[in-house]
Structure formats: structure tokens, C-alpha cells
């Protein structure tokens, strides 16, 4: 098993993951499991950092988290079960609400990102090793002008900070997300 350290309050996540894996998933025995996490393209040492204590593993979160996801997929996978990994969305260097509160135009808070991030490539690379594994790229839902990302779309704030999608934008894009999920062979 990989040894990964979570910083700050994220230390609380590991026990909950263990309960899900040992109790909740076996009890419900779902045919499809959807996995998602916060975006990962943070610099190590930011307020949300994941670092490995295993010196043989990469220190870059964008490389490390697909490795950890691979282990989770091994635990969760069984014949007849599909797993969908929702790929991380682009991360803004600026805190969206702070930027917008100081800006005169919302365009001052747009940012440019990679069309496909290191983390997305890592998650996609897992598909070949796991029958029934699918990845879902939702970048177009939060950055329709990719590689340019706007802080406000259709008059709605997209992110509340660097990477968390607002509840209002999540509700606004829910039908499009459902359509993407239904487009996966497993669903």
C-alpha cells in the first residue's frame, strides 16, 4: 500500500475512505462507482497538498494522485463493475472571488490553462490497465473556451476559489454532466 501524507484537515479523509472501501461499497455492491476529487495542479506546500513519504514516488501531485487512484481502483474493481474517474478541472492561479471583487471587468480574472493537464494524462493512462475503467473530461463544462477559462459564465460564478466549482454553476451544468455520464458505455 502506498504511503501518502495529507496536509491540514485532509488528514481526516483517509479514515472515511477506509470506511467506504470496507463497509459502504461492499454493503451496496454498486455496478458503477464514480470517483472525483479536487483539482490536483497545486504546488506542493499550498493549503491543499498531497505528498508521498515514499521517496521512489513523484513529488508532483499531478503525477502522484493517478498513482494513488490506481491503488483505489484495484481495491474497488470487480467483474461486472465499472468505475468512472471524473478528471480534475483546470485550476486558476487567482482566487476567483478575490479577483472578481478587485476587478473592474470579469475578463481581468480569466486564465489560460493546458488543454490536457498532467493529471488528466495520468488518469487516462490507467484505462488500459483496468477493464471497466472510464475517465470523464468535464473541462468543457467549466471552461467552454478552453484553453481560456472564464470566472463567470451565463451570469453565474464558476469557481468560488482556485478550483472549487460553485453550487450555482454545478446546478447549471448538471444536465450536461448527466449527458456526459450517460455517454459512457458503462451507464
mmCIF file with all atom_site columns, C-alpha atoms in Angstrom:
data_model
loop_
_atom_site.group_PDB
_atom_site.id
_atom_site.type_symbol
_atom_site.label_atom_id
_atom_site.label_alt_id
_atom_site.label_comp_id
_atom_site.label_asym_id
_atom_site.label_entity_id
_atom_site.label_seq_id
_atom_site.pdbx_PDB_ins_code
_atom_site.Cartn_x
_atom_site.Cartn_y
_atom_site.Cartn_z
_atom_site.occupancy
_atom_site.B_iso_or_equiv
_atom_site.pdbx_formal_charge
_atom_site.auth_seq_id
_atom_site.auth_comp_id
_atom_site.auth_asym_id
_atom_site.auth_atom_id
_atom_site.pdbx_PDB_model_num
ATOM 1   C CA . UNK A 1 1   ? 0.000   0.000  0.000   1.00 0.00 ? 1   UNK A CA 1
ATOM 2   C CA . UNK A 1 2   ? 1.258   3.497  -0.852  1.00 0.00 ? 2   UNK A CA 1
ATOM 3   C CA . UNK A 1 3   ? 2.065   5.912  1.926   1.00 0.00 ? 3   UNK A CA 1
ATOM 4   C CA . UNK A 1 4   ? 0.693   9.352  1.217   1.00 0.00 ? 4   UNK A CA 1
ATOM 5   C CA . UNK A 1 5   ? 0.507   12.261 3.642   1.00 0.00 ? 5   UNK A CA 1
ATOM 6   C CA . UNK A 1 6   ? -2.380  14.672 3.597   1.00 0.00 ? 6   UNK A CA 1
ATOM 7   C CA . UNK A 1 7   ? -1.825  18.170 4.911   1.00 0.00 ? 7   UNK A CA 1
ATOM 8   C CA . UNK A 1 8   ? -4.070  20.128 7.259   1.00 0.00 ? 8   UNK A CA 1
ATOM 9   C CA . UNK A 1 9   ? -7.672  18.940 7.506   1.00 0.00 ? 9   UNK A CA 1
ATOM 10  C CA . UNK A 1 10  ? -7.199  16.472 4.654   1.00 0.00 ? 10  UNK A CA 1
ATOM 11  C CA . UNK A 1 11  ? -5.801  14.007 7.209   1.00 0.00 ? 11  UNK A CA 1
ATOM 12  C CA . UNK A 1 12  ? -9.427  13.333 8.035   1.00 0.00 ? 12  UNK A CA 1
ATOM 13  C CA . UNK A 1 13  ? -10.093 11.859 4.569   1.00 0.00 ? 13  UNK A CA 1
ATOM 14  C CA . UNK A 1 14  ? -8.189  8.566  4.942   1.00 0.00 ? 14  UNK A CA 1
ATOM 15  C CA . UNK A 1 15  ? -10.401 7.040  7.672   1.00 0.00 ? 15  UNK A CA 1
ATOM 16  C CA . UNK A 1 16  ? -13.550 7.879  5.679   1.00 0.00 ? 16  UNK A CA 1
ATOM 17  C CA . UNK A 1 17  ? -12.067 6.339  2.538   1.00 0.00 ? 17  UNK A CA 1
ATOM 18  C CA . UNK A 1 18  ? -11.286 3.195  4.517   1.00 0.00 ? 18  UNK A CA 1
ATOM 19  C CA . UNK A 1 19  ? -14.901 3.006  5.788   1.00 0.00 ? 19  UNK A CA 1
ATOM 20  C CA . UNK A 1 20  ? -16.227 3.418  2.248   1.00 0.00 ? 20  UNK A CA 1
ATOM 21  C CA . UNK A 1 21  ? -13.951 0.679  0.944   1.00 0.00 ? 21  UNK A CA 1
ATOM 22  C CA . UNK A 1 22  ? -14.523 -1.783 3.792   1.00 0.00 ? 22  UNK A CA 1
ATOM 23  C CA . UNK A 1 23  ? -18.204 -1.197 4.584   1.00 0.00 ? 23  UNK A CA 1
ATOM 24  C CA . UNK A 1 24  ? -20.236 1.057  2.280   1.00 0.00 ? 24  UNK A CA 1
ATOM 25  C CA . UNK A 1 25  ? -19.132 -0.282 -1.109  1.00 0.00 ? 25  UNK A CA 1
ATOM 26  C CA . UNK A 1 26  ? -19.425 -3.975 -0.117  1.00 0.00 ? 26  UNK A CA 1
ATOM 27  C CA . UNK A 1 27  ? -22.830 -3.356 1.503   1.00 0.00 ? 27  UNK A CA 1
ATOM 28  C CA . UNK A 1 28  ? -24.355 -1.654 -1.539  1.00 0.00 ? 28  UNK A CA 1
ATOM 29  C CA . UNK A 1 29  ? -22.254 -3.538 -4.126  1.00 0.00 ? 29  UNK A CA 1
ATOM 30  C CA . UNK A 1 30  ? -22.792 -0.924 -6.883  1.00 0.00 ? 30  UNK A CA 1
ATOM 31  C CA . UNK A 1 31  ? -22.404 -1.761 -10.566 1.00 0.00 ? 31  UNK A CA 1
ATOM 32  C CA . UNK A 1 32  ? -20.890 1.679  -11.217 1.00 0.00 ? 32  UNK A CA 1
ATOM 33  C CA . UNK A 1 33  ? -18.674 3.784  -8.965  1.00 0.00 ? 33  UNK A CA 1
ATOM 34  C CA . UNK A 1 34  ? -17.920 7.412  -9.839  1.00 0.00 ? 34  UNK A CA 1
ATOM 35  C CA . UNK A 1 35  ? -14.702 8.805  -8.369  1.00 0.00 ? 35  UNK A CA 1
ATOM 36  C CA . UNK A 1 36  ? -13.900 12.507 -8.238  1.00 0.00 ? 36  UNK A CA 1
ATOM 37  C CA . UNK A 1 37  ? -11.553 14.731 -6.300  1.00 0.00 ? 37  UNK A CA 1
ATOM 38  C CA . UNK A 1 38  ? -10.406 18.287 -6.157  1.00 0.00 ? 38  UNK A CA 1
ATOM 39  C CA . UNK A 1 39  ? -8.204  19.517 -8.934  1.00 0.00 ? 39  UNK A CA 1
ATOM 40  C CA . UNK A 1 40  ? -4.596  18.494 -8.407  1.00 0.00 ? 40  UNK A CA 1
ATOM 41  C CA . UNK A 1 41  ? -2.404  21.004 -10.171 1.00 0.00 ? 41  UNK A CA 1
ATOM 42  C CA . UNK A 1 42  ? -1.423  22.766 -6.949  1.00 0.00 ? 42  UNK A CA 1
ATOM 43  C CA . UNK A 1 43  ? 2.140   23.382 -5.972  1.00 0.00 ? 43  UNK A CA 1
ATOM 44  C CA . UNK A 1 44  ? 3.309   21.172 -3.138  1.00 0.00 ? 44  UNK A CA 1
ATOM 45  C CA . UNK A 1 45  ? 3.073   23.149 0.073   1.00 0.00 ? 45  UNK A CA 1
ATOM 46  C CA . UNK A 1 46  ? -0.082  25.034 -0.847  1.00 0.00 ? 46  UNK A CA 1
ATOM 47  C CA . UNK A 1 47  ? -3.007  24.838 1.549   1.00 0.00 ? 47  UNK A CA 1
ATOM 48  C CA . UNK A 1 48  ? -4.079  21.621 -0.189  1.00 0.00 ? 48  UNK A CA 1
ATOM 49  C CA . UNK A 1 49  ? -1.047  19.473 -0.782  1.00 0.00 ? 49  UNK A CA 1
ATOM 50  C CA . UNK A 1 50  ? -0.566  15.762 -1.074  1.00 0.00 ? 50  UNK A CA 1
ATOM 51  C CA . UNK A 1 51  ? 2.922   14.436 -0.669  1.00 0.00 ? 51  UNK A CA 1
ATOM 52  C CA . UNK A 1 52  ? 4.296   10.926 -0.621  1.00 0.00 ? 52  UNK A CA 1
ATOM 53  C CA . UNK A 1 53  ? 6.589   9.742  2.125   1.00 0.00 ? 53  UNK A CA 1
ATOM 54  C CA . UNK A 1 54  ? 7.807   7.098  -0.324  1.00 0.00 ? 54  UNK A CA 1
ATOM 55  C CA . UNK A 1 55  ? 10.917  8.609  -1.898  1.00 0.00 ? 55  UNK A CA 1
ATOM 56  C CA . UNK A 1 56  ? 10.526  6.431  -5.009  1.00 0.00 ? 56  UNK A CA 1
ATOM 57  C CA . UNK A 1 57  ? 7.282   8.187  -5.960  1.00 0.00 ? 57  UNK A CA 1
ATOM 58  C CA . UNK A 1 58  ? 6.981   11.561 -7.697  1.00 0.00 ? 58  UNK A CA 1
ATOM 59  C CA . UNK A 1 59  ? 6.549   14.692 -5.586  1.00 0.00 ? 59  UNK A CA 1
ATOM 60  C CA . UNK A 1 60  ? 4.348   16.448 -8.157  1.00 0.00 ? 60  UNK A CA 1
ATOM 61  C CA . UNK A 1 61  ? 0.693   15.981 -7.140  1.00 0.00 ? 61  UNK A CA 1
ATOM 62  C CA . UNK A 1 62  ? -0.399  15.784 -10.760 1.00 0.00 ? 62  UNK A CA 1
ATOM 63  C CA . UNK A 1 63  ? 1.784   12.694 -11.143 1.00 0.00 ? 63  UNK A CA 1
ATOM 64  C CA . UNK A 1 64  ? 1.211   11.248 -7.669  1.00 0.00 ? 64  UNK A CA 1
ATOM 65  C CA . UNK A 1 65  ? -2.578  11.210 -7.495  1.00 0.00 ? 65  UNK A CA 1
ATOM 66  C CA . UNK A 1 66  ? -3.131  8.965  -10.550 1.00 0.00 ? 66  UNK A CA 1
ATOM 67  C CA . UNK A 1 67  ? -0.734  6.503  -8.897  1.00 0.00 ? 67  UNK A CA 1
ATOM 68  C CA . UNK A 1 68  ? -2.822  6.592  -5.711  1.00 0.00 ? 68  UNK A CA 1
ATOM 69  C CA . UNK A 1 69  ? -6.032  6.356  -7.789  1.00 0.00 ? 69  UNK A CA 1
ATOM 70  C CA . UNK A 1 70  ? -4.628  3.207  -9.398  1.00 0.00 ? 70  UNK A CA 1
ATOM 71  C CA . UNK A 1 71  ? -4.482  1.597  -5.962  1.00 0.00 ? 71  UNK A CA 1
ATOM 72  C CA . UNK A 1 72  ? -8.055  2.676  -5.164  1.00 0.00 ? 72  UNK A CA 1
ATOM 73  C CA . UNK A 1 73  ? -9.265  1.273  -8.473  1.00 0.00 ? 73  UNK A CA 1
ATOM 74  C CA . UNK A 1 74  ? -7.572  -2.054 -7.673  1.00 0.00 ? 74  UNK A CA 1
ATOM 75  C CA . UNK A 1 75  ? -9.492  -2.186 -4.373  1.00 0.00 ? 75  UNK A CA 1
ATOM 76  C CA . UNK A 1 76  ? -12.857 -1.162 -5.834  1.00 0.00 ? 76  UNK A CA 1
ATOM 77  C CA . UNK A 1 77  ? -12.829 -3.072 -9.092  1.00 0.00 ? 77  UNK A CA 1
ATOM 78  C CA . UNK A 1 78  ? -14.587 -6.399 -9.511  1.00 0.00 ? 78  UNK A CA 1
ATOM 79  C CA . UNK A 1 79  ? -16.014 -8.280 -12.519 1.00 0.00 ? 79  UNK A CA 1
ATOM 80  C CA . UNK A 1 80  ? -19.145 -6.540 -13.787 1.00 0.00 ? 80  UNK A CA 1
ATOM 81  C CA . UNK A 1 81  ? -18.381 -3.244 -12.046 1.00 0.00 ? 81  UNK A CA 1
ATOM 82  C CA . UNK A 1 82  ? -17.455 -0.116 -13.950 1.00 0.00 ? 82  UNK A CA 1
ATOM 83  C CA . UNK A 1 83  ? -15.542 2.770  -12.437 1.00 0.00 ? 83  UNK A CA 1
ATOM 84  C CA . UNK A 1 84  ? -15.709 6.312  -13.782 1.00 0.00 ? 84  UNK A CA 1
ATOM 85  C CA . UNK A 1 85  ? -12.978 8.761  -12.803 1.00 0.00 ? 85  UNK A CA 1
ATOM 86  C CA . UNK A 1 86  ? -14.022 12.366 -13.285 1.00 0.00 ? 86  UNK A CA 1
ATOM 87  C CA . UNK A 1 87  ? -10.874 14.150 -14.395 1.00 0.00 ? 87  UNK A CA 1
ATOM 88  C CA . UNK A 1 88  ? -9.796  17.249 -12.456 1.00 0.00 ? 88  UNK A CA 1
ATOM 89  C CA . UNK A 1 89  ? -10.823 20.637 -13.820 1.00 0.00 ? 89  UNK A CA 1
ATOM 90  C CA . UNK A 1 90  ? -8.343  23.431 -14.607 1.00 0.00 ? 90  UNK A CA 1
ATOM 91  C CA . UNK A 1 91  ? -7.034  25.330 -11.593 1.00 0.00 ? 91  UNK A CA 1
ATOM 92  C CA . UNK A 1 92  ? -6.950  29.124 -11.522 1.00 0.00 ? 92  UNK A CA 1
ATOM 93  C CA . UNK A 1 93  ? -3.820  30.783 -10.161 1.00 0.00 ? 93  UNK A CA 1
ATOM 94  C CA . UNK A 1 94  ? -6.053  33.538 -8.745  1.00 0.00 ? 94  UNK A CA 1
ATOM 95  C CA . UNK A 1 95  ? -8.740  33.082 -6.100  1.00 0.00 ? 95  UNK A CA 1
ATOM 96  C CA . UNK A 1 96  ? -11.878 33.703 -8.184  1.00 0.00 ? 96  UNK A CA 1
ATOM 97  C CA . UNK A 1 97  ? -13.955 35.677 -5.678  1.00 0.00 ? 97  UNK A CA 1
ATOM 98  C CA . UNK A 1 98  ? -10.988 37.761 -4.526  1.00 0.00 ? 98  UNK A CA 1
ATOM 99  C CA . UNK A 1 99  ? -10.004 38.529 -8.103  1.00 0.00 ? 99  UNK A CA 1
ATOM 100 C CA . UNK A 1 100 ? -13.527 39.487 -9.115  1.00 0.00 ? 100 UNK A CA 1
ATOM 101 C CA . UNK A 1 101 ? -14.037 41.693 -6.061  1.00 0.00 ? 101 UNK A CA 1
ATOM 102 C CA . UNK A 1 102 ? -10.978 43.742 -7.052  1.00 0.00 ? 102 UNK A CA 1
ATOM 103 C CA . UNK A 1 103 ? -11.594 43.735 -10.831 1.00 0.00 ? 103 UNK A CA 1
ATOM 104 C CA . UNK A 1 104 ? -13.493 46.280 -12.891 1.00 0.00 ? 104 UNK A CA 1
ATOM 105 C CA . UNK A 1 105 ? -14.244 43.704 -15.609 1.00 0.00 ? 105 UNK A CA 1
ATOM 106 C CA . UNK A 1 106 ? -14.661 39.950 -15.158 1.00 0.00 ? 106 UNK A CA 1
ATOM 107 C CA . UNK A 1 107 ? -12.260 39.401 -18.071 1.00 0.00 ? 107 UNK A CA 1
ATOM 108 C CA . UNK A 1 108 ? -9.460  40.540 -15.742 1.00 0.00 ? 108 UNK A CA 1
ATOM 109 C CA . UNK A 1 109 ? -9.908  37.220 -13.948 1.00 0.00 ? 109 UNK A CA 1
ATOM 110 C CA . UNK A 1 110 ? -9.824  34.869 -16.938 1.00 0.00 ? 110 UNK A CA 1
ATOM 111 C CA . UNK A 1 111 ? -6.922  32.461 -17.035 1.00 0.00 ? 111 UNK A CA 1
ATOM 112 C CA . UNK A 1 112 ? -5.245  30.220 -19.552 1.00 0.00 ? 112 UNK A CA 1
ATOM 113 C CA . UNK A 1 113 ? -4.629  26.542 -18.916 1.00 0.00 ? 113 UNK A CA 1
ATOM 114 C CA . UNK A 1 114 ? -3.383  23.444 -20.682 1.00 0.00 ? 114 UNK A CA 1
ATOM 115 C CA . UNK A 1 115 ? -5.878  21.691 -22.935 1.00 0.00 ? 115 UNK A CA 1
ATOM 116 C CA . UNK A 1 116 ? -4.944  18.416 -21.195 1.00 0.00 ? 116 UNK A CA 1
ATOM 117 C CA . UNK A 1 117 ? -3.177  18.554 -17.838 1.00 0.00 ? 117 UNK A CA 1
ATOM 118 C CA . UNK A 1 118 ? -0.558  16.191 -16.465 1.00 0.00 ? 118 UNK A CA 1
ATOM 119 C CA . UNK A 1 119 ? -3.118  14.772 -14.043 1.00 0.00 ? 119 UNK A CA 1
ATOM 120 C CA . UNK A 1 120 ? -5.627  14.137 -16.838 1.00 0.00 ? 120 UNK A CA 1
ATOM 121 C CA . UNK A 1 121 ? -2.987  12.285 -18.868 1.00 0.00 ? 121 UNK A CA 1
ATOM 122 C CA . UNK A 1 122 ? -2.176  10.202 -15.786 1.00 0.00 ? 122 UNK A CA 1
ATOM 123 C CA . UNK A 1 123 ? -5.792  9.218  -15.169 1.00 0.00 ? 123 UNK A CA 1
ATOM 124 C CA . UNK A 1 124 ? -6.316  8.409  -18.854 1.00 0.00 ? 124 UNK A CA 1
ATOM 125 C CA . UNK A 1 125 ? -3.245  6.192  -18.758 1.00 0.00 ? 125 UNK A CA 1
ATOM 126 C CA . UNK A 1 126 ? -4.919  3.971  -16.161 1.00 0.00 ? 126 UNK A CA 1
ATOM 127 C CA . UNK A 1 127 ? -7.697  2.926  -18.560 1.00 0.00 ? 127 UNK A CA 1
ATOM 128 C CA . UNK A 1 128 ? -5.502  0.437  -20.417 1.00 0.00 ? 128 UNK A CA 1
ATOM 129 C CA . UNK A 1 129 ? -4.678  -1.421 -17.186 1.00 0.00 ? 129 UNK A CA 1
ATOM 130 C CA . UNK A 1 130 ? -8.226  -1.656 -15.826 1.00 0.00 ? 130 UNK A CA 1
ATOM 131 C CA . UNK A 1 131 ? -11.090 -3.197 -17.802 1.00 0.00 ? 131 UNK A CA 1
ATOM 132 C CA . UNK A 1 132 ? -14.265 -1.297 -16.961 1.00 0.00 ? 132 UNK A CA 1
ATOM 133 C CA . UNK A 1 133 ? -12.443 1.921  -16.078 1.00 0.00 ? 133 UNK A CA 1
ATOM 134 C CA . UNK A 1 134 ? -13.558 5.106  -17.809 1.00 0.00 ? 134 UNK A CA 1
ATOM 135 C CA . UNK A 1 135 ? -12.408 8.699  -17.444 1.00 0.00 ? 135 UNK A CA 1
ATOM 136 C CA . UNK A 1 136 ? -14.671 11.690 -17.912 1.00 0.00 ? 136 UNK A CA 1
ATOM 137 C CA . UNK A 1 137 ? -13.265 15.033 -19.042 1.00 0.00 ? 137 UNK A CA 1
ATOM 138 C CA . UNK A 1 138 ? -15.519 17.851 -17.823 1.00 0.00 ? 138 UNK A CA 1
ATOM 139 C CA . UNK A 1 139 ? -13.199 20.732 -18.730 1.00 0.00 ? 139 UNK A CA 1
ATOM 140 C CA . UNK A 1 140 ? -15.615 21.960 -21.426 1.00 0.00 ? 140 UNK A CA 1
ATOM 141 C CA . UNK A 1 141 ? -18.326 22.337 -18.772 1.00 0.00 ? 141 UNK A CA 1
ATOM 142 C CA . UNK A 1 142 ? -16.257 24.737 -16.672 1.00 0.00 ? 142 UNK A CA 1
ATOM 143 C CA . UNK A 1 143 ? -14.065 26.234 -19.425 1.00 0.00 ? 143 UNK A CA 1
ATOM 144 C CA . UNK A 1 144 ? -16.054 26.175 -22.681 1.00 0.00 ? 144 UNK A CA 1
ATOM 145 C CA . UNK A 1 145 ? -13.422 28.387 -24.369 1.00 0.00 ? 145 UNK A CA 1
ATOM 146 C CA . UNK A 1 146 ? -10.567 26.059 -23.340 1.00 0.00 ? 146 UNK A CA 1
ATOM 147 C CA . UNK A 1 147 ? -7.661  26.828 -23.007 1.00 0.00 ? 147 UNK A CA 1
ATOM 148 C CA . UNK A 1 148 ? -9.194  30.102 -21.734 1.00 0.00 ? 148 UNK A CA 1
ATOM 149 C CA . UNK A 1 149 ? -11.290 29.804 -18.579 1.00 0.00 ? 149 UNK A CA 1
ATOM 150 C CA . UNK A 1 150 ? -13.768 32.490 -17.588 1.00 0.00 ? 150 UNK A CA 1
ATOM 151 C CA . UNK A 1 151 ? -14.697 33.240 -13.967 1.00 0.00 ? 151 UNK A CA 1
ATOM 152 C CA . UNK A 1 152 ? -18.324 33.937 -14.885 1.00 0.00 ? 152 UNK A CA 1
ATOM 153 C CA . UNK A 1 153 ? -20.426 32.053 -17.458 1.00 0.00 ? 153 UNK A CA 1
ATOM 154 C CA . UNK A 1 154 ? -24.057 32.738 -18.283 1.00 0.00 ? 154 UNK A CA 1
ATOM 155 C CA . UNK A 1 155 ? -24.014 35.303 -15.458 1.00 0.00 ? 155 UNK A CA 1
ATOM 156 C CA . UNK A 1 156 ? -23.017 32.646 -12.887 1.00 0.00 ? 156 UNK A CA 1
ATOM 157 C CA . UNK A 1 157 ? -19.787 32.482 -10.861 1.00 0.00 ? 157 UNK A CA 1
ATOM 158 C CA . UNK A 1 158 ? -17.994 29.284 -11.921 1.00 0.00 ? 158 UNK A CA 1
ATOM 159 C CA . UNK A 1 159 ? -15.461 28.891 -9.086  1.00 0.00 ? 159 UNK A CA 1
ATOM 160 C CA . UNK A 1 160 ? -15.598 30.138 -5.537  1.00 0.00 ? 160 UNK A CA 1
ATOM 161 C CA . UNK A 1 161 ? -11.804 29.953 -5.182  1.00 0.00 ? 161 UNK A CA 1
ATOM 162 C CA . UNK A 1 162 ? -8.942  28.405 -7.186  1.00 0.00 ? 162 UNK A CA 1
ATOM 163 C CA . UNK A 1 163 ? -10.686 25.164 -8.034  1.00 0.00 ? 163 UNK A CA 1
ATOM 164 C CA . UNK A 1 164 ? -13.986 24.567 -6.198  1.00 0.00 ? 164 UNK A CA 1
ATOM 165 C CA . UNK A 1 165 ? -16.950 24.832 -8.542  1.00 0.00 ? 165 UNK A CA 1
ATOM 166 C CA . UNK A 1 166 ? -19.820 26.848 -7.064  1.00 0.00 ? 166 UNK A CA 1
ATOM 167 C CA . UNK A 1 167 ? -23.111 25.170 -6.218  1.00 0.00 ? 167 UNK A CA 1
ATOM 168 C CA . UNK A 1 168 ? -24.882 27.509 -8.647  1.00 0.00 ? 168 UNK A CA 1
ATOM 169 C CA . UNK A 1 169 ? -22.615 26.525 -11.545 1.00 0.00 ? 169 UNK A CA 1
ATOM 170 C CA . UNK A 1 170 ? -22.858 22.841 -10.602 1.00 0.00 ? 170 UNK A CA 1
ATOM 171 C CA . UNK A 1 171 ? -26.649 23.047 -10.752 1.00 0.00 ? 171 UNK A CA 1
ATOM 172 C CA . UNK A 1 172 ? -26.448 24.963 -14.047 1.00 0.00 ? 172 UNK A CA 1
ATOM 173 C CA . UNK A 1 173 ? -24.300 22.281 -15.692 1.00 0.00 ? 173 UNK A CA 1
ATOM 174 C CA . UNK A 1 174 ? -25.968 19.229 -14.089 1.00 0.00 ? 174 UNK A CA 1
ATOM 175 C CA . UNK A 1 175 ? -27.911 18.176 -17.194 1.00 0.00 ? 175 UNK A CA 1
ATOM 176 C CA . UNK A 1 176 ? -24.776 18.426 -19.360 1.00 0.00 ? 176 UNK A CA 1
ATOM 177 C CA . UNK A 1 177 ? -22.813 16.391 -16.819 1.00 0.00 ? 177 UNK A CA 1
ATOM 178 C CA . UNK A 1 178 ? -25.549 13.754 -16.773 1.00 0.00 ? 178 UNK A CA 1
ATOM 179 C CA . UNK A 1 179 ? -25.438 13.594 -20.591 1.00 0.00 ? 179 UNK A CA 1
ATOM 180 C CA . UNK A 1 180 ? -21.648 13.047 -20.459 1.00 0.00 ? 180 UNK A CA 1
ATOM 181 C CA . UNK A 1 181 ? -22.070 10.293 -17.877 1.00 0.00 ? 181 UNK A CA 1
ATOM 182 C CA . UNK A 1 182 ? -24.795 8.619  -19.927 1.00 0.00 ? 182 UNK A CA 1
ATOM 183 C CA . UNK A 1 183 ? -22.477 8.712  -22.948 1.00 0.00 ? 183 UNK A CA 1
ATOM 184 C CA . UNK A 1 184 ? -20.106 6.313  -21.202 1.00 0.00 ? 184 UNK A CA 1
ATOM 185 C CA . UNK A 1 185 ? -20.630 2.701  -22.269 1.00 0.00 ? 185 UNK A CA 1
ATOM 186 C CA . UNK A 1 186 ? -20.970 1.534  -18.662 1.00 0.00 ? 186 UNK A CA 1
ATOM 187 C CA . UNK A 1 187 ? -24.015 3.612  -17.828 1.00 0.00 ? 187 UNK A CA 1
#
